[in-house]
Coordinates of C-alpha atoms in Angstrom, one line a residue:
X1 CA 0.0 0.0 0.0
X2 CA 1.6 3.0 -1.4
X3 CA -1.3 5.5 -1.5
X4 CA -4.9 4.9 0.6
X5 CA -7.9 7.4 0.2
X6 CA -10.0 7.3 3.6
X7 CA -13.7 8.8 3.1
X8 CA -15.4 9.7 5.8
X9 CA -13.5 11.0 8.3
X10 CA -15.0 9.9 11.9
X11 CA -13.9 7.9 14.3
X12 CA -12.7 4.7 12.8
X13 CA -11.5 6.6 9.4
X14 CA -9.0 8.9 11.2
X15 CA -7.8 6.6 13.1
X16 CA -7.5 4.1 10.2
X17 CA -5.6 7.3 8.7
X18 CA -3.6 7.7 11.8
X19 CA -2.4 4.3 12.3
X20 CA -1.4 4.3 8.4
X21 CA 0.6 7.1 8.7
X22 CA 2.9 5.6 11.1
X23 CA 3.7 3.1 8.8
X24 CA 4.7 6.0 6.1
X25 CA 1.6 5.3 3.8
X26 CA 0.4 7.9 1.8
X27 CA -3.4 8.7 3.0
X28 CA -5.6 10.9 1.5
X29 CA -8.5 12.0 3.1
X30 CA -12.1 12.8 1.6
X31 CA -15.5 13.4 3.5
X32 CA -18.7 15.6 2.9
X33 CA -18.1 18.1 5.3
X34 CA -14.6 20.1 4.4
X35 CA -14.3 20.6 8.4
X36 CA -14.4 17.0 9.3
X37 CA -11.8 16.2 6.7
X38 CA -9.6 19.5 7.7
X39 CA -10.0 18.5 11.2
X40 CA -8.9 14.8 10.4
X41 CA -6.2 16.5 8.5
X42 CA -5.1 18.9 11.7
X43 CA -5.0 15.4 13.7
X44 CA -1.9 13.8 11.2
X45 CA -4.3 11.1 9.8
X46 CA -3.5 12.5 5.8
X47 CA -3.8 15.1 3.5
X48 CA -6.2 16.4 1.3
X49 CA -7.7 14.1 -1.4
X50 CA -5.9 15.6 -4.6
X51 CA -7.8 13.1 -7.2
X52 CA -4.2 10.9 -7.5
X53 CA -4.7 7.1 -8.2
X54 CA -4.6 4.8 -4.7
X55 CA -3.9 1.6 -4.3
X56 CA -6.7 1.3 -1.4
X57 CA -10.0 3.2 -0.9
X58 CA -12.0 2.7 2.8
X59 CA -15.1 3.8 2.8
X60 CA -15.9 5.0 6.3
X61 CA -19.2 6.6 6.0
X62 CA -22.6 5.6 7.5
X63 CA -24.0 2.8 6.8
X64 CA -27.3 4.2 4.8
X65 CA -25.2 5.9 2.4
X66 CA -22.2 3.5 2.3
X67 CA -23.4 1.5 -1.2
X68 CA -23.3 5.0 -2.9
X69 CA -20.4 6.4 -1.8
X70 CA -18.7 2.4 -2.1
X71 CA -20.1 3.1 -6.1
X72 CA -19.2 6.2 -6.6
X73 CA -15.5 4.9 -5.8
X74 CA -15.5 2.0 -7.7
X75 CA -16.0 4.3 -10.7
X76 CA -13.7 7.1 -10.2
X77 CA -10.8 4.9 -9.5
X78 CA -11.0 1.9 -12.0
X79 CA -7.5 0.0 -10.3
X80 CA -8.4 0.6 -6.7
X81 CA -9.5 -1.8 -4.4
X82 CA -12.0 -0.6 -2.3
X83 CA -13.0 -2.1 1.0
X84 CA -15.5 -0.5 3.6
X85 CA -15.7 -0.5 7.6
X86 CA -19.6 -0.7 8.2
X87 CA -21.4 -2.4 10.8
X88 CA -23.7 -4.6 8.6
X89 CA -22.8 -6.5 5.6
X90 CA -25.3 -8.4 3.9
X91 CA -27.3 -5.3 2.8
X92 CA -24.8 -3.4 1.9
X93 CA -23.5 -5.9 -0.4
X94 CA -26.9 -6.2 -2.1
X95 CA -26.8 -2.0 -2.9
X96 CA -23.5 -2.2 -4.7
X97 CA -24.6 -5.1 -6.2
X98 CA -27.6 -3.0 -8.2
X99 CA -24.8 0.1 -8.3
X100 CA -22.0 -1.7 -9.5
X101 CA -20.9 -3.7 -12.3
X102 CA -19.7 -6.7 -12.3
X103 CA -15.4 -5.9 -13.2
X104 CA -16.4 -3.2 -10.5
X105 CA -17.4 -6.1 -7.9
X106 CA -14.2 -8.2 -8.5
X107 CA -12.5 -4.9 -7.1
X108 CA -14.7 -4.7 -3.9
X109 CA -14.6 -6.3 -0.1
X110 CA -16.8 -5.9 2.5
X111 CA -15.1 -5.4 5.9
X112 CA -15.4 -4.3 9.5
X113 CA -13.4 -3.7 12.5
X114 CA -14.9 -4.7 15.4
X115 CA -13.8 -1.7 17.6
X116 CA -14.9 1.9 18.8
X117 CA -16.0 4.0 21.6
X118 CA -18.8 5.7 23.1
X119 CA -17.7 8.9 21.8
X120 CA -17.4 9.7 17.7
X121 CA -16.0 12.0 15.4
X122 CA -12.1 12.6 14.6
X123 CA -11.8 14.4 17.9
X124 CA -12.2 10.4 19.7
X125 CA -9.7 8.8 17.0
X126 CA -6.5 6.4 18.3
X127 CA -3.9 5.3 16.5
X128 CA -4.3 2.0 18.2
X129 CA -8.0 1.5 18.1
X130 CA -7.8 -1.7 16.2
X131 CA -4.9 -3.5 17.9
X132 CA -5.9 -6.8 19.2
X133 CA -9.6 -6.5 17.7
X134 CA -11.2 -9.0 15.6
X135 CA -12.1 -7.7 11.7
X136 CA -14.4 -9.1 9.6
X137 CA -13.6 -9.9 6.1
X138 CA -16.5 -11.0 3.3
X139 CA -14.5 -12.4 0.7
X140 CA -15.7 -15.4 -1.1
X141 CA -14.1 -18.0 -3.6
X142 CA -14.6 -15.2 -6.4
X143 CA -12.6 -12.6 -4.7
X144 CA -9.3 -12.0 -6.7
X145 CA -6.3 -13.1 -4.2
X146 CA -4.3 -9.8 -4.9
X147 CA -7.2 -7.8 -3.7
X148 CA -7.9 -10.0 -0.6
X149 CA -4.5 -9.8 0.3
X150 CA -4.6 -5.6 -0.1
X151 CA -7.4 -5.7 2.4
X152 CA -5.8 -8.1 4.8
X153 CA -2.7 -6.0 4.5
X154 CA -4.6 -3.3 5.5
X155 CA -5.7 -5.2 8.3
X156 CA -2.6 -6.6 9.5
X157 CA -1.2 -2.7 9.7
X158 CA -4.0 -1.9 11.8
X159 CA -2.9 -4.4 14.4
X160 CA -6.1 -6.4 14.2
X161 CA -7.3 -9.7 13.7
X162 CA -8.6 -11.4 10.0
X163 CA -12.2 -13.4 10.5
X164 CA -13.7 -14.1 7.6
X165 CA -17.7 -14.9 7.3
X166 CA -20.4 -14.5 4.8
X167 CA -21.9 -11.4 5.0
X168 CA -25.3 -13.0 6.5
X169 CA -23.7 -14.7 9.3
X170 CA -22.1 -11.3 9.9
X171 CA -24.7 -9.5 10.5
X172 CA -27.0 -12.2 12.7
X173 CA -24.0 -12.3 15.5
X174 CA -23.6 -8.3 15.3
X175 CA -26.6 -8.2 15.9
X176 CA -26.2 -10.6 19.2
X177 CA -23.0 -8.7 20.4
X178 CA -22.9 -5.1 19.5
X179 CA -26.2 -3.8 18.1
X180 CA -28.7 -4.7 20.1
X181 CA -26.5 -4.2 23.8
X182 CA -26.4 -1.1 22.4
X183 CA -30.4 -0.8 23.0
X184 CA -30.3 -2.8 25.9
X185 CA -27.9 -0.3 27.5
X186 CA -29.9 3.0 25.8
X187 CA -33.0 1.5 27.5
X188 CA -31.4 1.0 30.8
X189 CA -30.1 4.4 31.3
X190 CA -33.6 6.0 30.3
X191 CA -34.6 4.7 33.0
X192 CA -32.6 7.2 34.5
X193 CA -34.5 10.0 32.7
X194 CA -37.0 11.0 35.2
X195 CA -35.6 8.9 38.5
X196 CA -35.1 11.5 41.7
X197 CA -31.2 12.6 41.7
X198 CA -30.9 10.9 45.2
X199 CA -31.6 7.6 43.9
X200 CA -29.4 7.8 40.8
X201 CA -26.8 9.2 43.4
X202 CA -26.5 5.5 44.7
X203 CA -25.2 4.0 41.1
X204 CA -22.1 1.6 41.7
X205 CA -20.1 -0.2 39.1
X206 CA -23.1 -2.8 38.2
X207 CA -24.7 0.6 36.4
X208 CA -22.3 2.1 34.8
X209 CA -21.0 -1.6 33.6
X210 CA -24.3 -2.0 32.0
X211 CA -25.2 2.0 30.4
X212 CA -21.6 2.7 29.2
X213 CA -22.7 2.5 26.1
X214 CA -25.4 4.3 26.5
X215 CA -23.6 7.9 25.5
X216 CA -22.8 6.6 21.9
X217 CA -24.0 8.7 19.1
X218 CA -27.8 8.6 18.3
X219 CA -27.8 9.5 14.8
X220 CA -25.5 7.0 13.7
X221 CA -26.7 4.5 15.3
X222 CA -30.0 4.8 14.0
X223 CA -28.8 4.0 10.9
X224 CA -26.9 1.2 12.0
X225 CA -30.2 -0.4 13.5
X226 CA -32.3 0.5 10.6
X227 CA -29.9 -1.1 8.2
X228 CA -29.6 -4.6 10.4
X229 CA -33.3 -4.2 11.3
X230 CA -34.8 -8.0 11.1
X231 CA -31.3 -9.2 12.7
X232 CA -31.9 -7.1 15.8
X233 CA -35.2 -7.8 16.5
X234 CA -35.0 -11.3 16.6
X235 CA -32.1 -11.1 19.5
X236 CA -34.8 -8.3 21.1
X237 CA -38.0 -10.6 20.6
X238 CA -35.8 -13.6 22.1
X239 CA -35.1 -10.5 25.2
X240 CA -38.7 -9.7 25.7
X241 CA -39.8 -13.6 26.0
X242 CA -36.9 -13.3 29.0
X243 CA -38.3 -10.5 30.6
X244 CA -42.3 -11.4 30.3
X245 CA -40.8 -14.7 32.0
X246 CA -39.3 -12.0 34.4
X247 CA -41.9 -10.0 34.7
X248 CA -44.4 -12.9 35.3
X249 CA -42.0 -14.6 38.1
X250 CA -42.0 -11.4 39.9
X251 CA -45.7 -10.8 40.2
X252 CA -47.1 -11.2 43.7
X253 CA -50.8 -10.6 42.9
X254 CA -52.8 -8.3 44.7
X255 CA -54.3 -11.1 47.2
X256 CA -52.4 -12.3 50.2
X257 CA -50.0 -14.2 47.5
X258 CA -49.2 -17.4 47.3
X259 CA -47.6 -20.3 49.6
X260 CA -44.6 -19.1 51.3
X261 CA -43.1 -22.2 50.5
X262 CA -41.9 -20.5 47.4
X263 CA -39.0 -19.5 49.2
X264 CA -39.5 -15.8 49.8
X265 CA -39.7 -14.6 53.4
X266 CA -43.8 -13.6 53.8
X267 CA -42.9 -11.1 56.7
X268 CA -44.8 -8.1 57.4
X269 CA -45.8 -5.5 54.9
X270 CA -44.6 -8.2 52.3
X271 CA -45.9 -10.2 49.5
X272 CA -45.1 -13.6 48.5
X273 CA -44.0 -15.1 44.4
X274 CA -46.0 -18.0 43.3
X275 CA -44.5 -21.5 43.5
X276 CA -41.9 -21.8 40.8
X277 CA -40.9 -17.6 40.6
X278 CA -38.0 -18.1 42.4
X279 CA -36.6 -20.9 40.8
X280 CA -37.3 -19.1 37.1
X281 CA -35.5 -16.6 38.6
X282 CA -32.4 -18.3 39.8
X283 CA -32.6 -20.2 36.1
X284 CA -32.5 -16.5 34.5
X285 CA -29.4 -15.4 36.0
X286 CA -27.8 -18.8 36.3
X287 CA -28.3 -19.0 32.0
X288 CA -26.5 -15.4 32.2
X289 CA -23.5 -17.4 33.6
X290 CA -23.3 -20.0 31.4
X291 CA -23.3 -17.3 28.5
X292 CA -21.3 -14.8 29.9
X293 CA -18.8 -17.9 30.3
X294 CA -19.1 -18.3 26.7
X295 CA -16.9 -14.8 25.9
X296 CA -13.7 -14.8 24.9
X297 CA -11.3 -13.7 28.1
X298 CA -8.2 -12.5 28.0
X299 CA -6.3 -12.8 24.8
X300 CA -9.4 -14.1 23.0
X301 CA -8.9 -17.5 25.2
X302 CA -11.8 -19.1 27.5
X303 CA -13.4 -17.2 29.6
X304 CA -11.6 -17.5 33.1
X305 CA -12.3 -16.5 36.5
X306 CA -10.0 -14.1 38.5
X307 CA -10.1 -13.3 42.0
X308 CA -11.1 -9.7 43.1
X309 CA -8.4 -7.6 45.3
X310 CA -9.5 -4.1 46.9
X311 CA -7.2 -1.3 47.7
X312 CA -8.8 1.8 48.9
X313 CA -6.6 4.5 47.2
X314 CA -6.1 8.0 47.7
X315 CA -7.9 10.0 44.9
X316 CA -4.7 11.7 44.5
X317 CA -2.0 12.2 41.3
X318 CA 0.6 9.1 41.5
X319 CA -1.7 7.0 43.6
X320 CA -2.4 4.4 41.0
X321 CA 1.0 4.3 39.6
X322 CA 2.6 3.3 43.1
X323 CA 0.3 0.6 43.4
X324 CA 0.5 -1.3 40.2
X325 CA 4.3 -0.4 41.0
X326 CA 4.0 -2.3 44.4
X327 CA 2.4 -5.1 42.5
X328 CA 4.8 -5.4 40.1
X329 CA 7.4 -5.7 43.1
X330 CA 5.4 -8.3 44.8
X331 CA 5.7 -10.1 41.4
X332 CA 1.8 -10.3 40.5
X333 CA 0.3 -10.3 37.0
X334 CA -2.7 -7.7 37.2
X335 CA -5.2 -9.3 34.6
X336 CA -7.7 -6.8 34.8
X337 CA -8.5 -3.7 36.7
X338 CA -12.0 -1.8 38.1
X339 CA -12.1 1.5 40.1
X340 CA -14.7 3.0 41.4
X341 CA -15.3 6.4 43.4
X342 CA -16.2 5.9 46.6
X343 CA -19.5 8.2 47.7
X344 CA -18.6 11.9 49.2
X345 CA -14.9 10.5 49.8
X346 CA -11.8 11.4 48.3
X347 CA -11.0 7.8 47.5
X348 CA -10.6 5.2 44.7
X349 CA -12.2 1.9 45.2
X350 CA -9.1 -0.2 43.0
X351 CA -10.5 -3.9 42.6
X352 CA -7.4 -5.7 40.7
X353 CA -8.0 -9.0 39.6
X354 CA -5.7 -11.8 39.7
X355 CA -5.2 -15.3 39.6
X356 CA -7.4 -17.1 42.6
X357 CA -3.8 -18.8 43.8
X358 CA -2.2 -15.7 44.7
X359 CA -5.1 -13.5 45.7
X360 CA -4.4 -13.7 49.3
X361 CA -1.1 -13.1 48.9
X362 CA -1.2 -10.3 47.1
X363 CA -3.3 -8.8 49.9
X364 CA -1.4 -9.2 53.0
X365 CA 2.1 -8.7 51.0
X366 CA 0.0 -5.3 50.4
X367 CA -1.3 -4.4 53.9
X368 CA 2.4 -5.1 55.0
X369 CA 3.4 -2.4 52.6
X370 CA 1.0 -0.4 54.2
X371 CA -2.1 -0.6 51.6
X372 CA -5.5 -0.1 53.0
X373 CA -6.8 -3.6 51.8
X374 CA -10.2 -4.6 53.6
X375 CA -10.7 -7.6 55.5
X376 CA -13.6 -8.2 53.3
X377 CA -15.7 -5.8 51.5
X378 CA -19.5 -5.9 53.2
X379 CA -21.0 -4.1 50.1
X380 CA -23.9 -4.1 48.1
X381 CA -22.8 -5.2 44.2
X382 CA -25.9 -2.8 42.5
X383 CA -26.3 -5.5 40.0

């Protein structure tokens, strides 16, 4: 890749643009808004698009206009290959299908990076956004192999990972692990909308684990659920029949409920399930395990379990690094890391997560260090 034209310069096009340009590509940089692609410019991703021949084009531009623009490109550069970053795959590939011929096909691969953030626009770009990440390529047996291997150089100078699948398959398991947790999450935090400020003042980590998401961009990701419509509402039909099951299991009637025998306690003021809830219940979360188990951990291997340590830390500049410093003394791996801000205190709730063997040797080689390190934490998970 000598010369690669980017257009559309958001979020994962500048930072396409600014990962390329460490490697001493040529990127030129086109977008329908001469600020975004001057602002792109400003951040080192390329230059201006001066018409010259590239060896790559990556469209980076919403989905609902991405067959046009894909088109368009096929058309003014007749030796590019041109690949795309959108979030759905089998539509898309039907729209340049009517646009495009078919010598204009053989030059075209569907791709996408999954990566991004809550926030968008040039302004949120990396350089290393794509590092580690799977990417989705939609080649099939007629894709030319020079052009397949332009895309998965692309690809491998990005850092990321090659996965090929047919563009239908694509879009059913986006639909299972990025566009519709993207509702889920929007939904959740509406919730918040109209609740008293003192309640929402009690969030802990089980909230904000579950509504991170929920600041992403509206107006893209309309069009990202628009244009993987049926996808997503099968995953959100097979939701609601979990939450009517939910819903029904907590019901406690409006007579004196039923048996206590159901397993919840029937003291005063309170209402009892009906035989079965909690069970139905305990089946709902316990199926949650079993598929949260099902992720890829660390590395893309199984899913493992690590064992929680907390360290109450100053909320003060240098804090952090000392600690993971005195870990790294101690000679602990930290696998994963989770702070919180503890209520009206000037403290950082650190939870490092470690192997189960050495967990409790972490902790008391850091209380004799002098690390605040509780006992055991006695707190409510707001799950």
């Amino acid at each position: 890749m000598n010369t690669v034209k980017i257009v559309g310069t958001g979020l994962l096009g500048t930072s396409i643009g600014l990962r390329l340009r460490t490697r001493g590509v040529r990127v030129l940089l086109a977008d329908a808004s001469p600020t975004m692609a001057a602002l792109a410019r400003d951040m080192g991703a390329g230059e201006p698009d001066d018409g010259s021949a590239c060896d790559l084009i990556v469209v980076a531009v919403p989905p609902d206009v991405a067959g046009q623009v894909i088109a368009a490109e096929l058309r003014r550069d007749p030796g590019a290959t041109v690949t795309d970053v959108a979030s759905i795959k089998g539509l898309l590939l039907q729209q340049v299908r009517g646009l495009a011929t078919k010598a204009e096909l053989d030059r075209y691969i569907g791709s996408h990076p999954m990566a991004g953030r809550e926030k968008s626009g040039a302004v949120a770009a990396r350089h290393d956004l794509f590092i580690g990440r799977p990417w989705v390529v939609c080649s099939d047996e007629d894709t030319p192999p020079g052009r397949l291997r332009q895309v998965l150089a692309l690809i491998e100078t990005m850092g990321a990972t090659p996965v090929h699948l047919e563009p239908d398959f694509h879009d059913a398991a986006v639909a299972r692990v990025s566009h519709a947790p993207q509702v889920i999450a929007s939904l959740m935090a509406a919730q918040l909308v109209d609740a008293p400020p003192e309640g929402v003042g009690l969030a802990g980590q089980g909230l904000r684990d579950v509504t991170r998401i929920a600041a992403s961009e509206p107006g893209l990701w309309a069009r990202i659920l628009s244009g993987n419509a049926a996808e997503v509402r099968r995953v959100l039909l097979g939701v609601r029949d979990g939450l009517d099951r939910v819903i029904d299991a907590l019901d406690t009637g409006e007579g004196a409920g039923a048996d206590a025998g159901a397993g919840v306690d029937a003291g005063a003021g309170s209402r009892t399930l009906k035989p079965g809830a909690v069970a139905e219940l305990a089946g709902v979360i316990a199926a949650g395990n079993e598929g949260y188990d099902r992720i890829p951990g660390k590395h893309g291997q199984a899913q493992r379990r690590f064992e929680p340590v907390t360290v109450l830390v100053d909320d003060s500049p240098g804090s952090l690094g000392r600690l993971f410093a005195a870990i790294g003394e101690i000679g602990v791996n930290i696998e994963d890391v989770r702070i919180e801000h503890a209520a009206g205190q000037p403290l950082g709730i650190v939870e490092v997560f470690v192997e189960p063997r050495v967990a409790h040797e972490l902790a008391e080689a850091l209380r004799r260090r002098g690390w605040r390190v509780p006992v055991e934490r006695l707190t409510e998970e707001n799950t």
